[in-house]
Amino acid sequence: MSERGDAEGWAPLDPDLPNGRPPEPHPPERHPQQAQPPQPQPVGLSKEYGPPQYPQAPYGPGPYEHAYGAYGAYGPYGAPPVKRAWTVDAPKGAPFHRLARTEAHRWWRPLVGTLAIVAAGMGLAFGLMIIGMIIRVVATGELPDSSGSESGPIFGDETADLAFNLAALAVFLPVALLAAWGIQRRRPGTLSSVAGRLRWRWMLACSGLAILFCVVSYGTSILAGVSLEEQSGGDEQWVGWDAFIIPAIAIILLVPFQAAAEEYVFRGWMLQAVGACTLENAKRRVGRALSVVFRTPWPAIVVGSALFTSGHGYTSWGILDIFAFGAIAAWLAVRTGGLEASIALHVFNNLMAFLFSAAVGELDIEQGSVPWQVVVADVVPMALYAAGVVWLARRMRIQTVTTGPEDEDDAPVTGTPQPTSVS
């Protein structure tokens, strides 16, 4: 038994206090809402346990653990992988005819895209014909003539036939844009220019030159007609405003889309489809020699112009006339980095041809043999137009190759194409 006053024994009883012991102190009272939970403290540095460790909060899961678990919104492997964009840009410094030569290019994409454009365009044109037939039956109550006669119009009206022919070509425009995006995995705007869009200011400038082209072409056509021994237009007469106004409205509304569609298909898609086949990875000597030629725009210009000519019904010297038109338009697309100059030339040339024919009552332009004088009268104004476009493009510093994000504000006028390593 410990002695009195010993720390390990019992403390002595005080006779003056109740029960012989002092009352135990009470802690200060707190409002239940003011109670503060204990804060976690970091464990100090230790040679045995490394850097300080912070314990987990004892108050339950964090705000994201309720919905996503203990690892948060992205799971135990961190943030999700970045999703790659569908479209792939052409390398910096690429000219217009090589905009389809991207990292996503494969040898089969231009071929499949061309077949898809032809199939989809013809399908849409056939659908327009069915709609036109239905409208005619509803409006007139008569079925179209199916006897096979070539003299009568399909829809019973020459203006309706003209509108259908123009609209059937215009539907190829959205089809070509969709093929560039869906099959070649590039922005549809790359069919327009190296800037990835249609440059409207440059288009307006080219339209002014195209109007001058029409004036010069009209003058040279008169000279060609005078030089011919047999005048074919001596009996042509003005049909009057009543017979001219409705066809003229259809021509003005539809020809821009028809001409633009042909440019997007032949000077846009075909030029870039052939231009993408550069044979850069050829290992044999013949392939490397051909690669030097296929890197230039001339194979694409020749192929596209030949296909463009085959879509027309001209013969003899007329074949040269149409081929020259397509080749000059394709060459301008390469030199100016876009379709603006060729679209302006095509639109105003067709407007002049269709409106003049409608003015004398010939809505169906006849194609066939063309005298060489007429070919010269057409090619000379086109050559002058091309020279004017190239001169104006230099004055306006028109972009002719692709640029990078860092130098979009100061786009170069010319550049050297950068080779790619795709097959």
Short mmCIF file of N, CA and C in Angstrom, two decimals, residues 225-398:
data_model
loop_
_atom_site.label_atom_id
_atom_site.label_comp_id
_atom_site.label_asym_id
_atom_site.label_seq_id
_atom_site.Cartn_x
_atom_site.Cartn_y
_atom_site.Cartn_z
N GLY A 225 -17.51 35.25 -138.25
CA GLY A 225 -18.67 35.05 -139.11
C GLY A 225 -18.54 35.76 -140.44
N VAL A 226 -17.90 36.91 -140.43
CA VAL A 226 -17.70 37.64 -141.68
C VAL A 226 -16.74 36.90 -142.59
N SER A 227 -15.73 36.25 -142.00
CA SER A 227 -14.74 35.55 -142.81
C SER A 227 -15.25 34.25 -143.40
N LEU A 228 -16.36 33.72 -142.86
CA LEU A 228 -16.91 32.46 -143.40
C LEU A 228 -17.63 32.71 -144.71
N GLU A 229 -17.56 31.76 -145.58
CA GLU A 229 -18.22 31.90 -146.88
C GLU A 229 -19.73 31.78 -146.74
N GLU A 230 -20.17 30.87 -145.86
CA GLU A 230 -21.61 30.69 -145.68
C GLU A 230 -22.02 31.25 -144.34
N GLN A 231 -22.86 32.23 -144.34
CA GLN A 231 -23.36 32.85 -143.12
C GLN A 231 -24.54 32.01 -142.61
N SER A 232 -24.41 31.49 -141.42
CA SER A 232 -25.48 30.64 -140.87
C SER A 232 -26.51 31.42 -140.08
N GLY A 233 -26.18 32.63 -139.71
CA GLY A 233 -27.08 33.39 -138.84
C GLY A 233 -27.83 34.49 -139.54
N GLY A 234 -28.00 34.41 -140.86
CA GLY A 234 -28.67 35.50 -141.55
C GLY A 234 -30.17 35.56 -141.32
N ASP A 235 -30.81 34.45 -141.01
CA ASP A 235 -32.26 34.41 -140.85
C ASP A 235 -32.69 34.46 -139.39
N GLU A 236 -31.79 34.70 -138.47
CA GLU A 236 -32.13 34.73 -137.05
C GLU A 236 -32.77 36.08 -136.72
N GLN A 237 -33.84 36.03 -135.92
CA GLN A 237 -34.57 37.24 -135.56
C GLN A 237 -34.86 37.24 -134.07
N TRP A 238 -35.03 38.43 -133.55
CA TRP A 238 -35.38 38.63 -132.15
C TRP A 238 -36.79 38.12 -131.90
N VAL A 239 -36.95 37.29 -130.85
CA VAL A 239 -38.24 36.65 -130.59
C VAL A 239 -39.20 37.53 -129.81
N GLY A 240 -38.71 38.63 -129.26
CA GLY A 240 -39.56 39.48 -128.46
C GLY A 240 -39.45 39.18 -126.98
N TRP A 241 -39.83 40.17 -126.18
CA TRP A 241 -39.68 40.04 -124.73
C TRP A 241 -40.60 38.97 -124.14
N ASP A 242 -41.78 38.80 -124.69
CA ASP A 242 -42.71 37.81 -124.14
C ASP A 242 -42.15 36.39 -124.21
N ALA A 243 -41.46 36.07 -125.29
CA ALA A 243 -40.88 34.74 -125.45
C ALA A 243 -39.48 34.64 -124.88
N PHE A 244 -38.89 35.77 -124.51
CA PHE A 244 -37.51 35.76 -124.04
C PHE A 244 -37.39 35.84 -122.52
N ILE A 245 -38.31 36.50 -121.85
CA ILE A 245 -38.12 36.84 -120.44
C ILE A 245 -38.08 35.60 -119.55
N ILE A 246 -38.99 34.64 -119.75
CA ILE A 246 -39.01 33.46 -118.88
C ILE A 246 -37.78 32.58 -119.08
N PRO A 247 -37.39 32.25 -120.31
CA PRO A 247 -36.13 31.52 -120.46
C PRO A 247 -34.93 32.27 -119.92
N ALA A 248 -34.92 33.60 -120.07
CA ALA A 248 -33.79 34.39 -119.57
C ALA A 248 -33.69 34.30 -118.05
N ILE A 249 -34.82 34.30 -117.35
CA ILE A 249 -34.80 34.18 -115.89
C ILE A 249 -34.26 32.81 -115.49
N ALA A 250 -34.70 31.76 -116.18
CA ALA A 250 -34.19 30.41 -115.87
C ALA A 250 -32.70 30.32 -116.12
N ILE A 251 -32.24 30.95 -117.19
CA ILE A 251 -30.80 30.91 -117.51
C ILE A 251 -30.00 31.66 -116.47
N ILE A 252 -30.43 32.84 -116.09
CA ILE A 252 -29.68 33.66 -115.13
C ILE A 252 -29.64 32.98 -113.76
N LEU A 253 -30.70 32.28 -113.39
CA LEU A 253 -30.75 31.64 -112.08
C LEU A 253 -29.96 30.34 -112.02
N LEU A 254 -29.94 29.58 -113.10
CA LEU A 254 -29.38 28.23 -113.07
C LEU A 254 -27.99 28.11 -113.67
N VAL A 255 -27.64 28.95 -114.64
CA VAL A 255 -26.33 28.82 -115.28
C VAL A 255 -25.18 28.99 -114.30
N PRO A 256 -25.21 29.94 -113.34
CA PRO A 256 -24.09 30.02 -112.39
C PRO A 256 -23.85 28.71 -111.64
N PHE A 257 -24.91 28.01 -111.24
CA PHE A 257 -24.73 26.74 -110.53
C PHE A 257 -24.27 25.64 -111.48
N GLN A 258 -24.79 25.64 -112.71
CA GLN A 258 -24.36 24.64 -113.68
C GLN A 258 -22.89 24.80 -114.03
N ALA A 259 -22.46 26.03 -114.29
CA ALA A 259 -21.06 26.28 -114.63
C ALA A 259 -20.15 26.00 -113.45
N ALA A 260 -20.57 26.42 -112.26
CA ALA A 260 -19.75 26.16 -111.07
C ALA A 260 -19.62 24.68 -110.79
N ALA A 261 -20.70 23.91 -111.02
CA ALA A 261 -20.64 22.46 -110.80
C ALA A 261 -19.62 21.81 -111.74
N GLU A 262 -19.60 22.22 -113.00
CA GLU A 262 -18.62 21.66 -113.92
C GLU A 262 -17.20 22.03 -113.52
N GLU A 263 -17.01 23.22 -113.01
CA GLU A 263 -15.67 23.61 -112.56
C GLU A 263 -15.25 22.83 -111.33
N TYR A 264 -16.16 22.62 -110.39
CA TYR A 264 -15.81 21.86 -109.18
C TYR A 264 -15.52 20.40 -109.50
N VAL A 265 -16.17 19.86 -110.51
CA VAL A 265 -15.94 18.46 -110.85
C VAL A 265 -14.66 18.29 -111.66
N PHE A 266 -14.48 19.09 -112.73
CA PHE A 266 -13.36 18.88 -113.65
C PHE A 266 -12.11 19.67 -113.26
N ARG A 267 -12.25 20.90 -112.82
CA ARG A 267 -11.08 21.68 -112.42
C ARG A 267 -10.83 21.63 -110.91
N GLY A 268 -11.76 21.08 -110.17
CA GLY A 268 -11.56 20.90 -108.74
C GLY A 268 -11.25 19.46 -108.40
N TRP A 269 -12.26 18.60 -108.50
CA TRP A 269 -12.08 17.20 -108.10
C TRP A 269 -11.09 16.47 -109.01
N MET A 270 -11.29 16.50 -110.32
CA MET A 270 -10.43 15.73 -111.22
C MET A 270 -9.00 16.25 -111.21
N LEU A 271 -8.84 17.56 -111.17
CA LEU A 271 -7.49 18.12 -111.13
C LEU A 271 -6.74 17.67 -109.89
N GLN A 272 -7.41 17.65 -108.75
CA GLN A 272 -6.76 17.25 -107.50
C GLN A 272 -6.69 15.74 -107.36
N ALA A 273 -7.64 15.01 -107.94
CA ALA A 273 -7.59 13.55 -107.86
C ALA A 273 -6.38 13.02 -108.63
N VAL A 274 -6.16 13.52 -109.84
CA VAL A 274 -4.99 13.10 -110.61
C VAL A 274 -3.72 13.68 -110.00
N GLY A 275 -3.81 14.91 -109.49
CA GLY A 275 -2.63 15.52 -108.87
C GLY A 275 -2.18 14.84 -107.60
N ALA A 276 -3.06 14.08 -106.95
CA ALA A 276 -2.67 13.36 -105.74
C ALA A 276 -1.85 12.11 -106.05
N CYS A 277 -1.91 11.62 -107.27
CA CYS A 277 -1.16 10.43 -107.66
C CYS A 277 0.22 10.85 -108.16
N THR A 278 1.12 11.12 -107.24
CA THR A 278 2.43 11.68 -107.59
C THR A 278 3.53 10.63 -107.71
N LEU A 279 3.25 9.38 -107.33
CA LEU A 279 4.25 8.30 -107.39
C LEU A 279 5.51 8.66 -106.60
N GLU A 280 5.35 9.34 -105.48
CA GLU A 280 6.51 9.76 -104.70
C GLU A 280 7.26 8.60 -104.08
N ASN A 281 6.55 7.53 -103.77
CA ASN A 281 7.16 6.39 -103.10
C ASN A 281 7.57 5.28 -104.07
N ALA A 282 7.59 5.59 -105.37
CA ALA A 282 8.00 4.59 -106.35
C ALA A 282 9.48 4.23 -106.16
N LYS A 283 9.78 2.94 -106.21
CA LYS A 283 11.15 2.47 -105.98
C LYS A 283 11.87 2.10 -107.28
N ARG A 284 11.13 1.78 -108.30
CA ARG A 284 11.76 1.43 -109.56
C ARG A 284 12.16 2.69 -110.33
N ARG A 285 13.06 2.49 -111.27
CA ARG A 285 13.59 3.63 -112.02
C ARG A 285 12.50 4.27 -112.87
N VAL A 286 11.63 3.46 -113.48
CA VAL A 286 10.56 4.02 -114.30
C VAL A 286 9.58 4.81 -113.44
N GLY A 287 9.27 4.27 -112.28
CA GLY A 287 8.36 4.98 -111.39
C GLY A 287 8.93 6.30 -110.91
N ARG A 288 10.21 6.32 -110.60
CA ARG A 288 10.82 7.58 -110.16
C ARG A 288 10.85 8.60 -111.29
N ALA A 289 11.07 8.12 -112.52
CA ALA A 289 11.05 9.05 -113.66
C ALA A 289 9.66 9.61 -113.90
N LEU A 290 8.63 8.76 -113.78
CA LEU A 290 7.27 9.23 -113.94
C LEU A 290 6.85 10.16 -112.81
N SER A 291 7.42 9.96 -111.64
CA SER A 291 7.09 10.81 -110.50
C SER A 291 7.47 12.27 -110.76
N VAL A 292 8.55 12.48 -111.48
CA VAL A 292 8.96 13.85 -111.82
C VAL A 292 7.88 14.53 -112.65
N VAL A 293 7.24 13.78 -113.55
CA VAL A 293 6.20 14.34 -114.41
C VAL A 293 4.89 14.50 -113.64
N PHE A 294 4.54 13.49 -112.83
CA PHE A 294 3.25 13.52 -112.15
C PHE A 294 3.22 14.52 -111.00
N ARG A 295 4.35 15.02 -110.57
CA ARG A 295 4.33 16.07 -109.56
C ARG A 295 3.95 17.41 -110.15
N THR A 296 4.04 17.55 -111.46
CA THR A 296 3.62 18.77 -112.13
C THR A 296 2.11 18.72 -112.36
N PRO A 297 1.46 19.85 -112.61
CA PRO A 297 0.01 19.82 -112.83
C PRO A 297 -0.42 19.38 -114.21
N TRP A 298 0.51 19.16 -115.14
CA TRP A 298 0.11 18.91 -116.52
C TRP A 298 -0.62 17.59 -116.73
N PRO A 299 -0.24 16.47 -116.13
CA PRO A 299 -1.07 15.27 -116.30
C PRO A 299 -2.51 15.48 -115.84
N ALA A 300 -2.69 16.17 -114.73
CA ALA A 300 -4.05 16.43 -114.24
C ALA A 300 -4.79 17.37 -115.19
N ILE A 301 -4.10 18.36 -115.74
CA ILE A 301 -4.75 19.29 -116.67
C ILE A 301 -5.21 18.56 -117.93
N VAL A 302 -4.35 17.68 -118.45
CA VAL A 302 -4.69 16.95 -119.69
C VAL A 302 -5.85 15.99 -119.44
N VAL A 303 -5.79 15.22 -118.35
CA VAL A 303 -6.84 14.24 -118.08
C VAL A 303 -8.18 14.94 -117.83
N GLY A 304 -8.17 15.97 -116.99
CA GLY A 304 -9.41 16.68 -116.70
C GLY A 304 -10.00 17.35 -117.93
N SER A 305 -9.15 17.94 -118.78
CA SER A 305 -9.66 18.60 -120.00
C SER A 305 -10.21 17.59 -120.98
N ALA A 306 -9.57 16.41 -121.07
CA ALA A 306 -10.07 15.38 -121.97
C ALA A 306 -11.44 14.87 -121.52
N LEU A 307 -11.62 14.66 -120.22
CA LEU A 307 -12.92 14.23 -119.71
C LEU A 307 -13.97 15.32 -119.89
N PHE A 308 -13.57 16.56 -119.70
CA PHE A 308 -14.49 17.68 -119.91
C PHE A 308 -14.93 17.75 -121.38
N THR A 309 -14.02 17.51 -122.30
CA THR A 309 -14.36 17.54 -123.72
C THR A 309 -15.29 16.39 -124.09
N SER A 310 -15.08 15.22 -123.47
CA SER A 310 -15.92 14.07 -123.79
C SER A 310 -17.36 14.26 -123.34
N GLY A 311 -17.59 15.16 -122.40
CA GLY A 311 -18.95 15.43 -121.96
C GLY A 311 -19.73 16.35 -122.88
N HIS A 312 -19.12 16.82 -123.95
CA HIS A 312 -19.79 17.68 -124.92
C HIS A 312 -19.93 16.93 -126.26
N GLY A 313 -20.80 17.45 -127.10
CA GLY A 313 -21.07 16.79 -128.36
C GLY A 313 -20.42 17.44 -129.56
N TYR A 314 -19.33 18.15 -129.37
CA TYR A 314 -18.67 18.82 -130.49
C TYR A 314 -17.77 17.83 -131.23
N THR A 315 -17.59 18.10 -132.51
CA THR A 315 -16.74 17.28 -133.37
C THR A 315 -15.76 18.18 -134.12
N SER A 316 -14.84 17.55 -134.82
CA SER A 316 -13.81 18.23 -135.64
C SER A 316 -13.11 19.32 -134.83
N TRP A 317 -13.11 20.55 -135.33
CA TRP A 317 -12.42 21.64 -134.64
C TRP A 317 -13.08 22.00 -133.31
N GLY A 318 -14.34 21.62 -133.15
CA GLY A 318 -15.01 21.90 -131.88
C GLY A 318 -14.39 21.18 -130.70
N ILE A 319 -13.80 20.00 -130.95
CA ILE A 319 -13.12 19.27 -129.87
C ILE A 319 -11.94 20.09 -129.35
N LEU A 320 -11.18 20.69 -130.27
CA LEU A 320 -10.05 21.51 -129.85
C LEU A 320 -10.52 22.74 -129.09
N ASP A 321 -11.64 23.29 -129.50
CA ASP A 321 -12.18 24.47 -128.82
C ASP A 321 -12.51 24.16 -127.36
N ILE A 322 -13.23 23.08 -127.12
CA ILE A 322 -13.62 22.72 -125.75
C ILE A 322 -12.41 22.29 -124.93
N PHE A 323 -11.48 21.56 -125.55
CA PHE A 323 -10.28 21.13 -124.83
C PHE A 323 -9.44 22.35 -124.42
N ALA A 324 -9.32 23.32 -125.30
CA ALA A 324 -8.56 24.53 -124.97
C ALA A 324 -9.24 25.28 -123.82
N PHE A 325 -10.56 25.34 -123.84
CA PHE A 325 -11.27 26.00 -122.73
C PHE A 325 -10.97 25.31 -121.40
N GLY A 326 -11.07 23.98 -121.39
CA GLY A 326 -10.80 23.25 -120.15
C GLY A 326 -9.37 23.37 -119.69
N ALA A 327 -8.41 23.33 -120.63
CA ALA A 327 -7.00 23.42 -120.26
C ALA A 327 -6.66 24.80 -119.70
N ILE A 328 -7.17 25.86 -120.33
CA ILE A 328 -6.90 27.22 -119.83
C ILE A 328 -7.52 27.42 -118.46
N ALA A 329 -8.74 26.92 -118.27
CA ALA A 329 -9.39 27.06 -116.96
C ALA A 329 -8.62 26.29 -115.88
N ALA A 330 -8.13 25.09 -116.20
CA ALA A 330 -7.36 24.31 -115.22
C ALA A 330 -6.03 24.99 -114.92
N TRP A 331 -5.38 25.51 -115.95
CA TRP A 331 -4.11 26.20 -115.74
C TRP A 331 -4.29 27.43 -114.85
N LEU A 332 -5.38 28.14 -115.03
CA LEU A 332 -5.66 29.30 -114.17
C LEU A 332 -5.92 28.87 -112.73
N ALA A 333 -6.57 27.72 -112.55
CA ALA A 333 -6.81 27.24 -111.18
C ALA A 333 -5.50 26.96 -110.46
N VAL A 334 -4.52 26.42 -111.18
CA VAL A 334 -3.22 26.14 -110.56
C VAL A 334 -2.45 27.43 -110.32
N ARG A 335 -2.44 28.34 -111.29
CA ARG A 335 -1.66 29.56 -111.18
C ARG A 335 -2.21 30.52 -110.12
N THR A 336 -3.53 30.52 -109.92
CA THR A 336 -4.14 31.43 -108.95
C THR A 336 -4.51 30.73 -107.65
N GLY A 337 -4.32 29.42 -107.56
CA GLY A 337 -4.60 28.71 -106.31
C GLY A 337 -6.06 28.50 -106.01
N GLY A 338 -6.94 28.56 -107.02
CA GLY A 338 -8.35 28.35 -106.75
C GLY A 338 -9.18 28.37 -108.02
N LEU A 339 -10.49 28.15 -107.86
CA LEU A 339 -11.41 28.04 -108.98
C LEU A 339 -12.08 29.36 -109.34
N GLU A 340 -11.75 30.45 -108.66
CA GLU A 340 -12.49 31.69 -108.87
C GLU A 340 -12.39 32.18 -110.32
N ALA A 341 -11.20 32.18 -110.88
CA ALA A 341 -11.01 32.68 -112.25
C ALA A 341 -11.72 31.80 -113.26
N SER A 342 -11.63 30.48 -113.09
CA SER A 342 -12.28 29.58 -114.05
C SER A 342 -13.80 29.61 -113.90
N ILE A 343 -14.31 29.76 -112.67
CA ILE A 343 -15.76 29.85 -112.49
C ILE A 343 -16.30 31.11 -113.16
N ALA A 344 -15.62 32.24 -112.95
CA ALA A 344 -16.06 33.49 -113.57
C ALA A 344 -16.07 33.38 -115.09
N LEU A 345 -15.01 32.80 -115.66
CA LEU A 345 -14.95 32.63 -117.11
C LEU A 345 -16.07 31.73 -117.61
N HIS A 346 -16.30 30.62 -116.93
CA HIS A 346 -17.31 29.65 -117.36
C HIS A 346 -18.71 30.23 -117.23
N VAL A 347 -18.99 30.92 -116.14
CA VAL A 347 -20.33 31.47 -115.92
C VAL A 347 -20.69 32.50 -116.98
N PHE A 348 -19.81 33.47 -117.21
CA PHE A 348 -20.15 34.53 -118.16
C PHE A 348 -20.11 34.03 -119.60
N ASN A 349 -19.26 33.07 -119.89
CA ASN A 349 -19.26 32.49 -121.24
C ASN A 349 -20.57 31.77 -121.52
N ASN A 350 -21.06 31.00 -120.53
CA ASN A 350 -22.32 30.28 -120.73
C ASN A 350 -23.52 31.23 -120.72
N LEU A 351 -23.47 32.26 -119.90
CA LEU A 351 -24.55 33.23 -119.91
C LEU A 351 -24.67 33.89 -121.28
N MET A 352 -23.55 34.28 -121.85
CA MET A 352 -23.58 34.90 -123.17
C MET A 352 -24.11 33.93 -124.21
N ALA A 353 -23.65 32.67 -124.16
CA ALA A 353 -24.09 31.70 -125.17
C ALA A 353 -25.57 31.38 -125.04
N PHE A 354 -26.06 31.12 -123.82
CA PHE A 354 -27.45 30.75 -123.64
C PHE A 354 -28.39 31.93 -123.88
N LEU A 355 -28.04 33.11 -123.42
CA LEU A 355 -28.91 34.26 -123.61
C LEU A 355 -29.01 34.66 -125.07
N PHE A 356 -27.91 34.63 -125.79
CA PHE A 356 -27.97 34.95 -127.22
C PHE A 356 -28.82 33.92 -127.97
N SER A 357 -28.70 32.65 -127.60
CA SER A 357 -29.53 31.63 -128.26
C SER A 357 -31.00 31.81 -127.91
N ALA A 358 -31.29 32.14 -126.65
CA ALA A 358 -32.68 32.35 -126.26
C ALA A 358 -33.27 33.58 -126.93
N ALA A 359 -32.43 34.55 -127.23
CA ALA A 359 -32.93 35.78 -127.87
C ALA A 359 -33.43 35.52 -129.28
N VAL A 360 -32.93 34.49 -129.92
CA VAL A 360 -33.39 34.15 -131.28
C VAL A 360 -34.26 32.89 -131.29
N GLY A 361 -34.67 32.44 -130.10
CA GLY A 361 -35.62 31.33 -130.01
C GLY A 361 -34.99 29.96 -130.06
N GLU A 362 -33.69 29.84 -129.84
CA GLU A 362 -33.02 28.54 -129.85
C GLU A 362 -32.54 28.22 -128.43
N LEU A 363 -33.38 27.55 -127.68
CA LEU A 363 -33.04 27.22 -126.30
C LEU A 363 -32.12 26.02 -126.21
N ASP A 364 -32.12 25.18 -127.20
CA ASP A 364 -31.24 24.01 -127.22
C ASP A 364 -30.03 24.33 -128.09
N ILE A 365 -28.86 24.55 -127.44
CA ILE A 365 -27.66 24.91 -128.18
C ILE A 365 -27.17 23.70 -128.96
N GLU A 366 -27.03 23.86 -130.25
CA GLU A 366 -26.58 22.77 -131.09
C GLU A 366 -25.06 22.59 -130.98
N GLN A 367 -24.66 21.35 -130.85
CA GLN A 367 -23.25 21.01 -130.79
C GLN A 367 -22.91 20.10 -131.97
N GLY A 368 -21.69 20.22 -132.43
CA GLY A 368 -21.28 19.43 -133.58
C GLY A 368 -20.00 20.00 -134.16
N SER A 369 -19.93 20.01 -135.46
CA SER A 369 -18.74 20.51 -136.14
C SER A 369 -18.66 22.03 -136.02
N VAL A 370 -17.47 22.54 -135.78
CA VAL A 370 -17.22 23.97 -135.63
C VAL A 370 -16.09 24.36 -136.58
N PRO A 371 -16.25 25.42 -137.38
CA PRO A 371 -15.16 25.86 -138.26
C PRO A 371 -13.95 26.33 -137.46
N TRP A 372 -12.79 26.24 -138.07
CA TRP A 372 -11.58 26.64 -137.36
C TRP A 372 -11.56 28.12 -137.08
N GLN A 373 -12.25 28.93 -137.90
CA GLN A 373 -12.31 30.36 -137.62
C GLN A 373 -13.01 30.66 -136.30
N VAL A 374 -14.04 29.89 -136.02
CA VAL A 374 -14.75 30.07 -134.75
C VAL A 374 -13.86 29.64 -133.58
N VAL A 375 -13.08 28.59 -133.76
CA VAL A 375 -12.17 28.15 -132.70
C VAL A 375 -11.15 29.23 -132.38
N VAL A 376 -10.58 29.83 -133.42
CA VAL A 376 -9.63 30.91 -133.21
C VAL A 376 -10.30 32.09 -132.51
N ALA A 377 -11.53 32.39 -132.92
CA ALA A 377 -12.27 33.49 -132.31
C ALA A 377 -12.57 33.23 -130.83
N ASP A 378 -12.62 31.97 -130.42
CA ASP A 378 -12.85 31.63 -129.01
C ASP A 378 -11.54 31.56 -128.22
N VAL A 379 -10.50 30.99 -128.79
CA VAL A 379 -9.27 30.75 -128.05
C VAL A 379 -8.52 32.06 -127.79
N VAL A 380 -8.52 32.96 -128.75
CA VAL A 380 -7.79 34.22 -128.56
C VAL A 380 -8.32 35.02 -127.37
N PRO A 381 -9.63 35.25 -127.23
CA PRO A 381 -10.11 35.95 -126.03
C PRO A 381 -9.81 35.20 -124.74
N MET A 382 -9.85 33.86 -124.76
CA MET A 382 -9.53 33.09 -123.55
C MET A 382 -8.06 33.28 -123.16
N ALA A 383 -7.18 33.31 -124.15
CA ALA A 383 -5.76 33.53 -123.84
C ALA A 383 -5.54 34.93 -123.27
N LEU A 384 -6.24 35.93 -123.81
CA LEU A 384 -6.13 37.28 -123.27
C LEU A 384 -6.69 37.35 -121.85
N TYR A 385 -7.78 36.65 -121.61
CA TYR A 385 -8.34 36.61 -120.26
C TYR A 385 -7.37 35.97 -119.28
N ALA A 386 -6.73 34.87 -119.68
CA ALA A 386 -5.76 34.20 -118.80
C ALA A 386 -4.59 35.12 -118.47
N ALA A 387 -4.10 35.85 -119.48
CA ALA A 387 -2.99 36.78 -119.23
C ALA A 387 -3.42 37.88 -118.27
N GLY A 388 -4.63 38.39 -118.44
CA GLY A 388 -5.12 39.43 -117.52
C GLY A 388 -5.30 38.92 -116.11
N VAL A 389 -5.76 37.67 -115.95
CA VAL A 389 -5.95 37.10 -114.61
C VAL A 389 -4.61 36.93 -113.90
N VAL A 390 -3.61 36.41 -114.61
CA VAL A 390 -2.29 36.21 -114.00
C VAL A 390 -1.69 37.56 -113.59
N TRP A 391 -1.82 38.56 -114.43
CA TRP A 391 -1.30 39.89 -114.09
C TRP A 391 -2.01 40.47 -112.87
N LEU A 392 -3.33 40.35 -112.83
CA LEU A 392 -4.09 40.89 -111.70
C LEU A 392 -3.82 40.11 -110.42
N ALA A 393 -3.61 38.80 -110.54
CA ALA A 393 -3.30 38.00 -109.35
C ALA A 393 -1.98 38.44 -108.71
N ARG A 394 -1.01 38.79 -109.53
CA ARG A 394 0.25 39.28 -108.98
C ARG A 394 0.08 40.64 -108.32
N ARG A 395 -0.72 41.50 -108.94
CA ARG A 395 -0.94 42.82 -108.36
C ARG A 395 -1.67 42.72 -107.02
N MET A 396 -2.61 41.81 -106.91
CA MET A 396 -3.41 41.65 -105.69
C MET A 396 -2.78 40.67 -104.70
N ARG A 397 -1.63 40.10 -105.06
CA ARG A 397 -0.93 39.15 -104.20
C ARG A 397 -1.88 38.03 -103.74
N ILE A 398 -2.44 37.35 -104.73
CA ILE A 398 -3.36 36.26 -104.45
C ILE A 398 -2.58 35.04 -103.98
#
